[in-house]
Amino acid sequence: MTRGRAGRAGLTGLTGLLGAALALTLAAPARAGAIPAAPAAPTTSAATAASATATGPAAPAPAAGAGWRLTPTGTDVRFRGLAAVDHRTAWAAGSRGTVLRTTDAGRSWHDVSPPGGEGLELRDVEALDARRAVVLAIGEGEASRLLRTEDGGATWTEAFRNTDPRAFYDCVTFLDRRHGLALSDPVDGRFRILSTRDGGRTWEVLPDAGMPAALPGEAGFAASGQCLVTADRGPGKDVWFATGGGATARVFHSADGGRAWTVTDSPVPGGDPARGVFGLAFRDRDHGLAVGGDYRAGQPSPRAAAVTADGGRDWTPAGTPPPAYRSGVAWLPHAGTAALAVGPTGTDLTRDGGRTWRTVDTGSYDTVDCAPDGGCWASGEKGRIARLARR
């Protein structure tokens, strides 16, 4: 994996499972240099229901439980970009300029890749709905691009091409169907923010006067499309982005749609180009999760998760974090304090808002996303895309 310069089962079924607190049984980020891909691990199965959730009484779970169900993609590319529209529809973006789209819950995936984009490294996709999406290609200079479709991928338009050789874009996110932002690694000592106000048709670089100075070596990780995020419950103007590579792994926050920013140290270890916060998820403007660690295979990742209850002003390390590096994280809709984190060595579940995590699957995934209707998806290396489904 390279480093960004220096790197949403029907609602009824899932609600019953999440109401039982989901005991589920259910790879290389981006920053300048190549990182060896982690080996794929087999996906385990079997899930049992817990007796109660942190937010309410238990509901009976399906006897067979639930878990990740791999879907046939017909490709071996790595999918670090993922957008869940609902339990039937999802988009995935990956290496070799590949974009896939399903509208039948993963039974079939359609290749809707941009023509001529085989040389692009796609690391993020944001779906405005089942037909409209924006994909981000990463890389130095003109390799960083944004492309947009309005017809389910039948045609694509290049909406932005970076012409500054100093910029390297890592992630893109949307606050609503019109307003979106993209994040570049620092240029002239400050992170750069790109903005759209017309659903991704046109983009402009925002002034950096409201951006705190970057640390030496600090950058974003283009590992899961989650280094720049908005809250699941919106709309609003709150945006967060995460960093690594510097002496401290940090989380930046804007409450005005990306013009003025504050920054807070996280307890996830930094101090190395391979370490930091790789993924963020906020269920509302206050409650957020951060995951990361050291992406190098075999390297320890202590304190690989943290939690905030005040919008990112303060972060607390997880009491029982995931046991290894995790690059993606998502809140489970309608589940209160439950969330999933994924990485090359497995999937972890929290039922207490991120304070404690438990490994529930050993399959390799880079990113995870859940739609408002309860449809959850995960994707990663060797063409792996899975849907959270009842077994």
Coordinates of C-alpha atoms in Angstrom, one line a residue:
M1 CA 0.0 0.0 0.0
T2 CA 1.1 3.5 -0.6
R3 CA 1.0 6.3 1.8
G4 CA -0.6 9.6 1.2
R5 CA 2.5 11.4 0.6
A6 CA 5.2 10.3 3.0
G7 CA -0.9 7.8 2.5
R8 CA -24.9 0.8 5.3
A9 CA -30.2 -7.8 5.4
G10 CA -33.2 -5.9 5.7
L11 CA -33.8 -3.5 8.5
T12 CA -36.2 -5.8 10.4
G13 CA -33.7 -8.7 10.6
L14 CA -30.8 -6.6 11.5
T15 CA -32.7 -4.6 14.1
G16 CA -33.6 -7.7 15.9
L17 CA -29.9 -8.7 15.9
L18 CA -28.7 -5.4 16.9
G19 CA -31.3 -5.2 19.6
A20 CA -29.6 -8.3 21.0
A21 CA -26.4 -6.4 21.0
L22 CA -24.9 -8.3 18.1
A23 CA -22.3 -10.8 19.1
L24 CA -21.0 -11.3 15.6
T25 CA -18.6 -13.9 14.3
L26 CA -18.7 -12.6 11.7
A27 CA -4.6 -4.1 3.5
A28 CA -2.3 -1.6 3.1
P29 CA -2.9 2.1 3.8
A30 CA -1.7 4.9 1.9
R31 CA 1.2 7.1 2.7
A32 CA 4.9 7.6 0.2
G33 CA 6.4 4.2 -0.3
A34 CA 5.2 0.7 -0.9
I35 CA 3.8 -1.5 1.9
P36 CA 3.5 -5.2 1.6
A37 CA -0.1 -6.5 1.4
A38 CA -1.2 -8.6 4.4
P39 CA -2.1 -12.2 3.7
A40 CA -5.8 -12.9 3.4
A41 CA -7.3 -14.8 6.4
P42 CA -10.3 -17.1 6.2
T43 CA -13.7 -15.7 7.2
T44 CA -15.1 -17.4 10.2
S45 CA -18.8 -17.9 10.9
A46 CA -21.3 -18.3 13.8
A47 CA -22.8 -15.6 15.9
T48 CA -24.6 -15.7 19.2
A49 CA -26.8 -13.1 20.8
A50 CA -26.0 -11.3 24.0
S51 CA -28.5 -10.9 26.7
A52 CA -28.9 -7.2 26.5
T53 CA -27.6 -4.1 24.9
A54 CA -26.0 -1.1 26.5
T55 CA -29.1 0.9 25.7
G56 CA -32.1 -1.4 26.1
P57 CA -33.5 -4.9 26.8
A58 CA -32.4 -7.8 24.7
A59 CA -34.4 -9.1 21.8
P60 CA -34.1 -12.6 20.5
A61 CA -31.6 -13.0 17.7
P62 CA -31.9 -15.4 14.8
A63 CA -30.8 -18.8 15.8
A64 CA -28.2 -19.0 13.1
G65 CA -26.8 -15.6 14.0
A66 CA -25.3 -13.2 11.5
G67 CA -21.9 -12.5 10.0
W68 CA -20.0 -11.3 7.0
R69 CA -21.1 -13.1 3.8
L70 CA -18.6 -12.8 1.0
T71 CA -20.1 -11.8 -2.4
P72 CA -18.7 -12.7 -5.8
T73 CA -16.9 -9.8 -7.4
G74 CA -15.0 -11.6 -10.2
T75 CA -11.8 -9.6 -9.5
D76 CA -8.7 -9.6 -7.4
V77 CA -8.3 -5.9 -7.0
R78 CA -8.1 -4.3 -3.5
F79 CA -11.1 -2.3 -2.5
R80 CA -10.3 0.4 0.0
G81 CA -13.2 2.7 -1.1
L82 CA -16.7 1.6 0.0
A83 CA -20.1 3.4 0.1
A84 CA -23.2 1.7 1.5
V85 CA -26.4 3.2 0.1
D86 CA -28.8 0.7 1.6
H87 CA -29.0 -3.1 2.3
R88 CA -29.2 -3.8 -1.5
T89 CA -27.0 -1.1 -3.0
A90 CA -23.3 -0.4 -2.5
W91 CA -20.3 1.0 -4.4
A92 CA -16.7 -0.1 -4.1
A93 CA -13.6 1.6 -5.5
G94 CA -10.1 0.1 -5.8
S95 CA -6.9 -0.4 -7.5
R96 CA -6.4 -0.4 -11.3
G97 CA -9.2 2.2 -11.6
T98 CA -11.9 -0.3 -10.6
V99 CA -15.4 0.7 -9.6
L100 CA -18.1 -1.9 -8.8
R101 CA -21.8 -1.4 -8.0
T102 CA -24.5 -3.7 -6.8
T103 CA -28.2 -3.2 -6.5
D104 CA -29.2 -6.7 -5.5
A105 CA -27.5 -7.1 -2.1
G106 CA -24.2 -8.3 -3.6
R107 CA -25.6 -11.3 -5.6
S108 CA -24.1 -9.6 -8.7
W109 CA -21.6 -6.7 -9.1
H110 CA -21.4 -4.6 -12.2
D111 CA -18.1 -3.2 -13.4
V112 CA -18.8 0.5 -13.8
S113 CA -15.1 1.6 -13.9
P114 CA -14.3 5.0 -15.6
P115 CA -13.0 4.3 -19.1
G116 CA -9.3 4.7 -19.5
G117 CA -8.8 4.8 -15.7
E118 CA -6.7 1.6 -15.4
G119 CA -3.7 3.5 -14.0
L120 CA -5.7 5.2 -11.3
E121 CA -5.4 4.2 -7.6
L122 CA -9.0 4.7 -6.3
R123 CA -9.1 4.9 -2.5
D124 CA -12.4 6.5 -1.7
V125 CA -16.0 6.6 -3.1
E126 CA -18.9 8.7 -1.8
A127 CA -22.4 7.7 -3.0
L128 CA -24.9 10.5 -3.0
D129 CA -27.6 7.9 -3.9
A130 CA -27.9 4.7 -6.0
R131 CA -26.9 6.6 -9.2
R132 CA -24.7 9.4 -8.2
A133 CA -21.2 8.9 -6.8
V134 CA -17.8 10.6 -6.6
V135 CA -14.6 8.6 -6.6
L136 CA -11.1 9.8 -5.5
A137 CA -7.9 8.7 -7.1
I138 CA -4.7 9.3 -5.0
G139 CA -1.2 10.1 -5.8
E140 CA 1.4 12.8 -6.4
G141 CA 0.3 15.8 -8.5
E142 CA -2.0 14.9 -11.4
A143 CA -2.5 11.4 -10.1
S144 CA -4.9 12.9 -7.5
R145 CA -8.3 13.3 -9.2
L146 CA -12.0 13.3 -8.5
L147 CA -14.5 11.7 -10.9
R148 CA -18.3 11.9 -10.8
T149 CA -21.2 9.9 -12.3
E150 CA -24.9 10.7 -12.4
D151 CA -26.1 7.5 -14.1
G152 CA -24.9 4.6 -12.0
G153 CA -21.4 4.6 -13.5
A154 CA -22.5 4.4 -17.2
T155 CA -20.6 7.6 -17.8
W156 CA -18.0 9.5 -15.8
T157 CA -16.8 13.1 -15.8
E158 CA -13.5 14.2 -14.4
A159 CA -14.5 17.0 -11.9
F160 CA -11.0 17.8 -10.6
R161 CA -7.4 17.1 -11.4
N162 CA -4.7 18.2 -9.0
T163 CA -2.1 20.3 -10.8
D164 CA 0.0 21.1 -7.7
P165 CA 2.9 18.6 -7.4
R166 CA 3.1 19.3 -3.7
A167 CA -0.5 18.1 -3.0
F168 CA -1.5 14.4 -2.4
Y169 CA -5.2 13.9 -1.8
D170 CA -6.2 11.1 0.7
C171 CA -10.0 11.2 1.3
V172 CA -13.3 12.7 0.3
T173 CA -16.6 13.2 2.2
F174 CA -19.9 14.9 1.8
L175 CA -21.9 16.8 4.4
D176 CA -25.0 16.6 2.3
R177 CA -25.8 16.0 -1.4
R178 CA -24.4 19.4 -2.4
H179 CA -21.5 20.1 0.0
G180 CA -18.4 18.0 0.1
L181 CA -14.7 18.2 1.0
A182 CA -11.5 16.4 0.1
L183 CA -8.3 16.3 2.1
S184 CA -4.7 16.7 0.9
D185 CA -1.5 16.1 2.9
P186 CA 0.2 19.3 3.9
V187 CA 1.2 21.9 1.4
D188 CA 3.5 24.7 2.8
G189 CA 3.1 23.2 6.3
R190 CA -0.7 23.1 6.4
F191 CA -3.3 20.4 5.3
R192 CA -5.1 21.5 2.2
I193 CA -8.9 21.3 1.9
L194 CA -10.8 21.1 -1.4
S195 CA -14.5 22.0 -1.4
T196 CA -17.6 21.5 -3.6
R197 CA -21.0 23.2 -3.3
D198 CA -22.7 21.6 -6.3
G199 CA -22.6 17.9 -5.5
G200 CA -19.1 17.4 -6.8
R201 CA -19.4 19.0 -10.2
T202 CA -16.8 21.7 -9.4
W203 CA -14.1 22.0 -6.7
E204 CA -12.0 24.8 -5.3
V205 CA -9.2 24.9 -2.8
L206 CA -10.2 26.6 0.5
P207 CA -8.0 29.2 2.2
D208 CA -5.7 27.7 4.8
A209 CA -5.7 30.6 7.3
G210 CA -8.0 28.6 9.6
M211 CA -5.9 25.5 9.5
P212 CA -3.4 24.7 12.3
A213 CA 0.2 24.0 11.3
A214 CA 1.0 20.4 10.5
L215 CA 3.7 18.5 12.5
P216 CA 6.9 17.4 10.7
G217 CA 6.1 14.2 8.7
E218 CA 2.3 14.4 9.5
A219 CA -0.1 13.2 6.8
G220 CA -3.4 11.5 6.3
F221 CA -3.7 7.8 5.5
A222 CA -5.5 6.8 2.3
A223 CA -6.3 3.4 3.8
S224 CA -10.1 3.1 4.1
G225 CA -11.7 6.3 2.9
Q226 CA -12.2 7.3 6.5
C227 CA -9.5 9.8 7.3
L228 CA -12.0 12.6 6.5
V229 CA -15.5 12.1 7.8
T230 CA -18.8 13.8 8.7
A231 CA -21.3 12.6 11.3
D232 CA -23.8 9.8 10.5
R233 CA -26.6 11.9 11.8
G234 CA -26.9 15.1 10.0
P235 CA -27.0 17.2 8.1
G236 CA -24.6 19.6 9.8
K237 CA -21.3 21.4 9.2
D238 CA -19.1 19.3 11.4
V239 CA -16.1 17.5 9.8
W240 CA -13.2 15.7 11.2
F241 CA -9.9 14.3 9.8
A242 CA -7.2 12.1 11.3
T243 CA -3.5 12.0 10.9
G244 CA -0.4 10.0 11.5
G245 CA 3.3 10.0 10.7
G246 CA 4.1 12.9 13.0
A247 CA 5.3 12.7 16.6
T248 CA 1.6 12.6 17.7
A249 CA -1.4 11.1 15.9
R250 CA -4.0 13.9 15.8
V251 CA -7.7 14.6 15.0
F252 CA -8.7 17.9 13.4
H253 CA -12.3 19.2 13.7
S254 CA -14.2 21.9 11.8
A255 CA -17.6 23.1 12.9
D256 CA -18.1 25.4 9.9
G257 CA -17.8 23.1 6.9
G258 CA -14.1 23.2 6.6
R259 CA -12.8 26.7 6.9
A260 CA -11.8 27.0 10.5
W261 CA -10.2 24.0 12.3
T262 CA -9.1 23.0 15.8
V263 CA -6.8 20.0 16.5
T264 CA -6.4 17.6 19.4
D265 CA -3.8 14.9 20.2
S266 CA -5.2 11.4 20.2
P267 CA -3.9 8.5 22.5
V268 CA -3.4 6.3 19.4
P269 CA 0.4 6.1 19.1
G270 CA 2.2 8.1 16.4
G271 CA 5.9 8.8 16.2
D272 CA 6.5 6.8 13.0
P273 CA 5.4 7.1 9.3
A274 CA 3.5 3.8 9.7
R275 CA 1.6 4.7 12.8
G276 CA -1.4 6.9 13.6
V277 CA -5.2 7.2 13.3
F278 CA -6.4 5.6 10.0
G279 CA -10.2 5.7 10.4
L280 CA -12.8 7.8 12.1
A281 CA -16.6 7.4 12.6
F282 CA -19.0 9.8 14.3
R283 CA -22.5 8.8 15.0
D284 CA -23.5 12.4 15.9
R285 CA -21.6 15.6 16.4
D286 CA -20.4 14.4 19.9
H287 CA -19.7 10.6 19.9
G288 CA -16.8 9.5 17.8
L289 CA -14.4 6.5 17.3
A290 CA -10.8 6.5 16.1
V291 CA -8.9 3.4 15.0
G292 CA -5.4 2.8 13.8
G293 CA -2.1 1.5 14.9
D294 CA 0.9 0.4 12.9
Y295 CA 0.0 -1.0 9.5
R296 CA 3.2 -3.0 9.1
A297 CA 2.5 -6.8 9.4
G298 CA 3.7 -8.2 12.7
Q299 CA 4.2 -4.9 14.4
P300 CA 2.4 -4.3 17.7
S301 CA -0.4 -1.8 17.7
P302 CA -1.1 -0.9 21.4
R303 CA -3.9 1.6 22.0
A304 CA -5.3 1.0 18.5
A305 CA -8.6 2.7 19.3
A306 CA -9.9 5.7 21.1
V307 CA -13.3 7.3 21.9
T308 CA -14.7 10.8 22.3
A309 CA -18.0 12.1 23.7
D310 CA -17.4 15.8 23.1
G311 CA -16.9 16.0 19.4
G312 CA -13.2 15.3 19.5
R313 CA -12.0 17.9 22.0
D314 CA -10.9 15.0 24.3
W315 CA -10.1 11.5 23.4
T316 CA -9.8 8.5 25.7
P317 CA -8.0 5.3 24.8
A318 CA -10.2 2.1 24.7
G319 CA -9.9 0.1 27.8
T320 CA -9.8 -3.1 25.7
P321 CA -8.7 -2.1 22.2
P322 CA -8.6 -4.2 19.1
P323 CA -5.6 -6.6 19.3
A324 CA -4.0 -5.3 16.1
Y325 CA -4.0 -2.5 13.5
R326 CA -7.5 -1.5 12.3
S327 CA -8.1 0.8 9.3
G328 CA -11.9 1.1 9.1
V329 CA -14.7 1.7 11.6
A330 CA -18.4 2.2 11.4
W331 CA -21.3 2.6 13.9
L332 CA -24.1 0.0 13.5
P333 CA -27.3 1.9 12.8
H334 CA -30.1 1.7 15.3
A335 CA -27.8 0.0 17.7
G336 CA -26.9 2.8 20.1
T337 CA -23.4 2.1 21.2
A338 CA -22.4 -0.8 18.9
A339 CA -19.8 -0.4 16.2
L340 CA -17.5 -2.5 14.0
A341 CA -13.8 -2.0 13.3
V342 CA -11.9 -3.9 10.5
G343 CA -8.4 -4.5 9.4
P344 CA -6.2 -7.1 7.7
T345 CA -6.3 -9.5 10.6
G346 CA -10.0 -9.3 11.5
T347 CA -13.2 -7.6 12.6
D348 CA -13.9 -6.3 16.1
L349 CA -17.2 -5.4 17.8
T350 CA -17.8 -2.9 20.5
R351 CA -21.2 -2.7 22.3
D352 CA -20.2 0.0 24.8
G353 CA -19.4 2.9 22.5
G354 CA -15.8 2.0 21.9
R355 CA -14.6 1.4 25.5
T356 CA -14.0 -2.4 24.9
W357 CA -13.6 -4.3 21.7
R358 CA -13.8 -8.1 20.9
T359 CA -12.6 -9.8 17.8
V360 CA -15.5 -11.6 16.1
D361 CA -14.0 -12.5 12.7
T362 CA -10.6 -13.2 11.3
G363 CA -11.2 -12.3 7.6
S364 CA -9.2 -9.5 6.0
Y365 CA -11.0 -6.2 5.3
D366 CA -9.7 -2.7 4.9
T367 CA -12.9 -0.7 5.3
V368 CA -16.5 -1.0 6.5
D369 CA -19.6 1.1 5.9
C370 CA -23.2 1.0 7.1
A371 CA -26.3 2.6 5.6
P372 CA -29.2 4.2 7.5
D373 CA -31.5 1.3 6.8
G374 CA -29.1 -1.1 8.6
G375 CA -27.2 -2.5 5.6
C376 CA -23.5 -3.0 6.4
W377 CA -20.7 -3.8 4.0
A378 CA -17.0 -4.5 4.2
S379 CA -14.3 -4.7 1.5
G380 CA -10.6 -5.3 1.2
E381 CA -7.9 -7.2 -0.6
K382 CA -8.1 -9.8 -3.4
G383 CA -11.6 -8.6 -4.5
R384 CA -13.2 -9.2 -1.1
I385 CA -16.5 -7.5 -0.6
A386 CA -18.9 -8.8 2.1
R387 CA -22.4 -8.0 3.3
L388 CA -23.5 -8.3 6.9
A389 CA -26.2 -11.0 6.7
R390 CA -28.2 -13.5 8.7
R391 CA -26.6 -16.9 8.4

